[in-house]
Amino acid sequence: MLSEDNAFTTALQLIIGLDETLVGIVALSMQVSLTAVLIAAMLGLPLGAAVALWRFPGRGLVIIILNAFMGLPPVVAGLVVYLMLSRAGPLGELGLLFTPSAMVIAQILLILPIIAALTRQHTEERWDEYREQLTSFRVSRVRAIPTLLWDARFSLMTVILAGFGRASAEVGAVMIVGGNIDGVTRVMTTAIVLETNKGNLPLALGLGMILLLLVALINAGAFLIGEEARRRLG
Amino acid sequence: MNDMNTAPTSATMLAMEGVAFTHRGHALLKDVSLSLSRHGNTIVMGPNGAGKSLLMRLLHGLLSPTHGRLRWHGQSGRPPRQAMVFQRPVMLRRSAIANVTYALAVQGTRWRDRRPQAWDALERFGLTEIAHRPARVLSGGEQQRLALARAWALRPEILFLDEPTSALDPAAIKAVEDAVIDFHHQGTRIVMNTHDLHQARRLADDIVFLCQGRVIEHNQADSFFTTPRTREAAAFVRGELVW
Ligand SMILES: Nc1ncnc2c1ncn2[C@@H]1O[C@H](COP(=O)(O)OP(=O)(O)OP(=O)(O)O)[C@@H](O)[C@H]1O
Ligand SMILES: [Mg+2]
């Protein structure tokens, strides 16, 4: 049995030595979460801006649902995607269950509401401020979407970072739909759970440190973006 | 009826016919009939809350009248190219020049013409040194000039200015007034609000005098200041408040 001190040293050695297993897990995590955040942003940014711009029946309900889904428990998201993708489910024929694609879908479900809801808030603030001026320019609503997104760009980058943070740090959804298959769907969080249970503390700790570093980097990024926005935009 | 030329003629650019604007049961503008000729500077005056800004927004099409209608003459009744400078300029979160090129882009100016045209406008208003600064960190006066430059770049046929000088120092006020005169020489129709009687005397060809949501008097500028037709206008010109 390794002492904790030893586990820590070994973990560092794994990181510095770019241990193959560790690198593979980190790379898959990044690939899955970056893909998810990219797709969620491509859908969520225009969706949020559209909800900010248009008044339609049921708009309030849409906003409430988006806000509520921001707090969707990851295991529930995982369960929903599992039911959709399982062999008996409506999308069972695609054979996506227990693949990285399934994990991407589950993470999109988790972070799309966050990105859409926060985008709605930020772009609506801009719209309240710009409405008269843009109407004076005879800007159409469709044309206003990219304008508002661009003018909320600093806030929205922070939103996207938050989405990425949530995607890469959650366990429940990817565990259910990915299955934590070695070399196929094992990502940082699920590996940490497994390795800790097995008593393989160095690998768990090494992954934990990388995850922590990632979260720290995301927060630093958000902070720097905020500072830059204050400096550049007044 | 106190409009100086109620019946639209061939020289009419824009006519309001029995326009009213009611909001939550409050009649904010009542039965406004007004016709604006194709040329000249119209100054809208009146006490605070009279409805001057509201009238501008209706004319510019930012709001629709709840009664009556607005008629543009010529060009098959379609509204002409127009711009508005607001009392508090709204700047996008971009550089000064990008604020101008954005407006040009929306108007449909070809991509390669936007920068040169924007640059010309900034030059006209002495803003080239701050062209690449973020628009929102500029001072109030600089932003006001940038708003004018942006309107200038759009080459409007009619320009609405809502108290464009109310927050400016004397030199900046002079610059705005010079710009208004330049717009006039370019053939742009001007409709402007001001509380400054001297400014109105300097710039106006005709005066629209509003009080409590009604057009009390629409008169040639010289007559308005020397021999106003209404008691309210006379009191206003003497600097006595009316509401
Ligand atoms: N969009 C609007 N919706 C509802 N009420 C409005 C709107 N715009 C203006 N009002 C109201 O209409 C009245 C006239 O406002 P307006 O801004 O036109 O006055 P003003 O003559 O420009 O005054 P000031 O000299 O203070 O600028 C005010 O009582 C104001 O509260
Ligand atoms: Mg006003």
CSV table of C-alpha atoms in Angstrom, one decimal, chain B residues 17-22 29-32 58 64-69:
chain,number,residue,atom,x,y,z
B,17,GLU,CA,-52.3,64.2,-40.3
B,18,GLY,CA,-54.3,64.3,-37.0
B,19,VAL,CA,-51.6,62.3,-35.2
B,20,ALA,CA,-52.1,61.3,-31.6
B,21,PHE,CA,-50.0,59.1,-29.3
B,22,THR,CA,-51.7,57.6,-26.3
B,29,LEU,CA,-49.6,63.9,-28.2
B,30,LYS,CA,-52.9,65.2,-29.3
B,31,ASP,CA,-54.2,65.9,-32.8
B,32,VAL,CA,-51.0,67.0,-34.4
B,58,LEU,CA,-42.9,59.5,-34.4
B,64,SER,CA,-46.2,54.5,-34.6
B,65,PRO,CA,-49.0,56.9,-33.9
B,66,THR,CA,-52.0,55.5,-32.1
B,67,HIS,CA,-54.2,57.7,-34.2
B,68,GLY,CA,-53.8,59.6,-37.5
B,69,ARG,CA,-50.9,59.0,-39.9
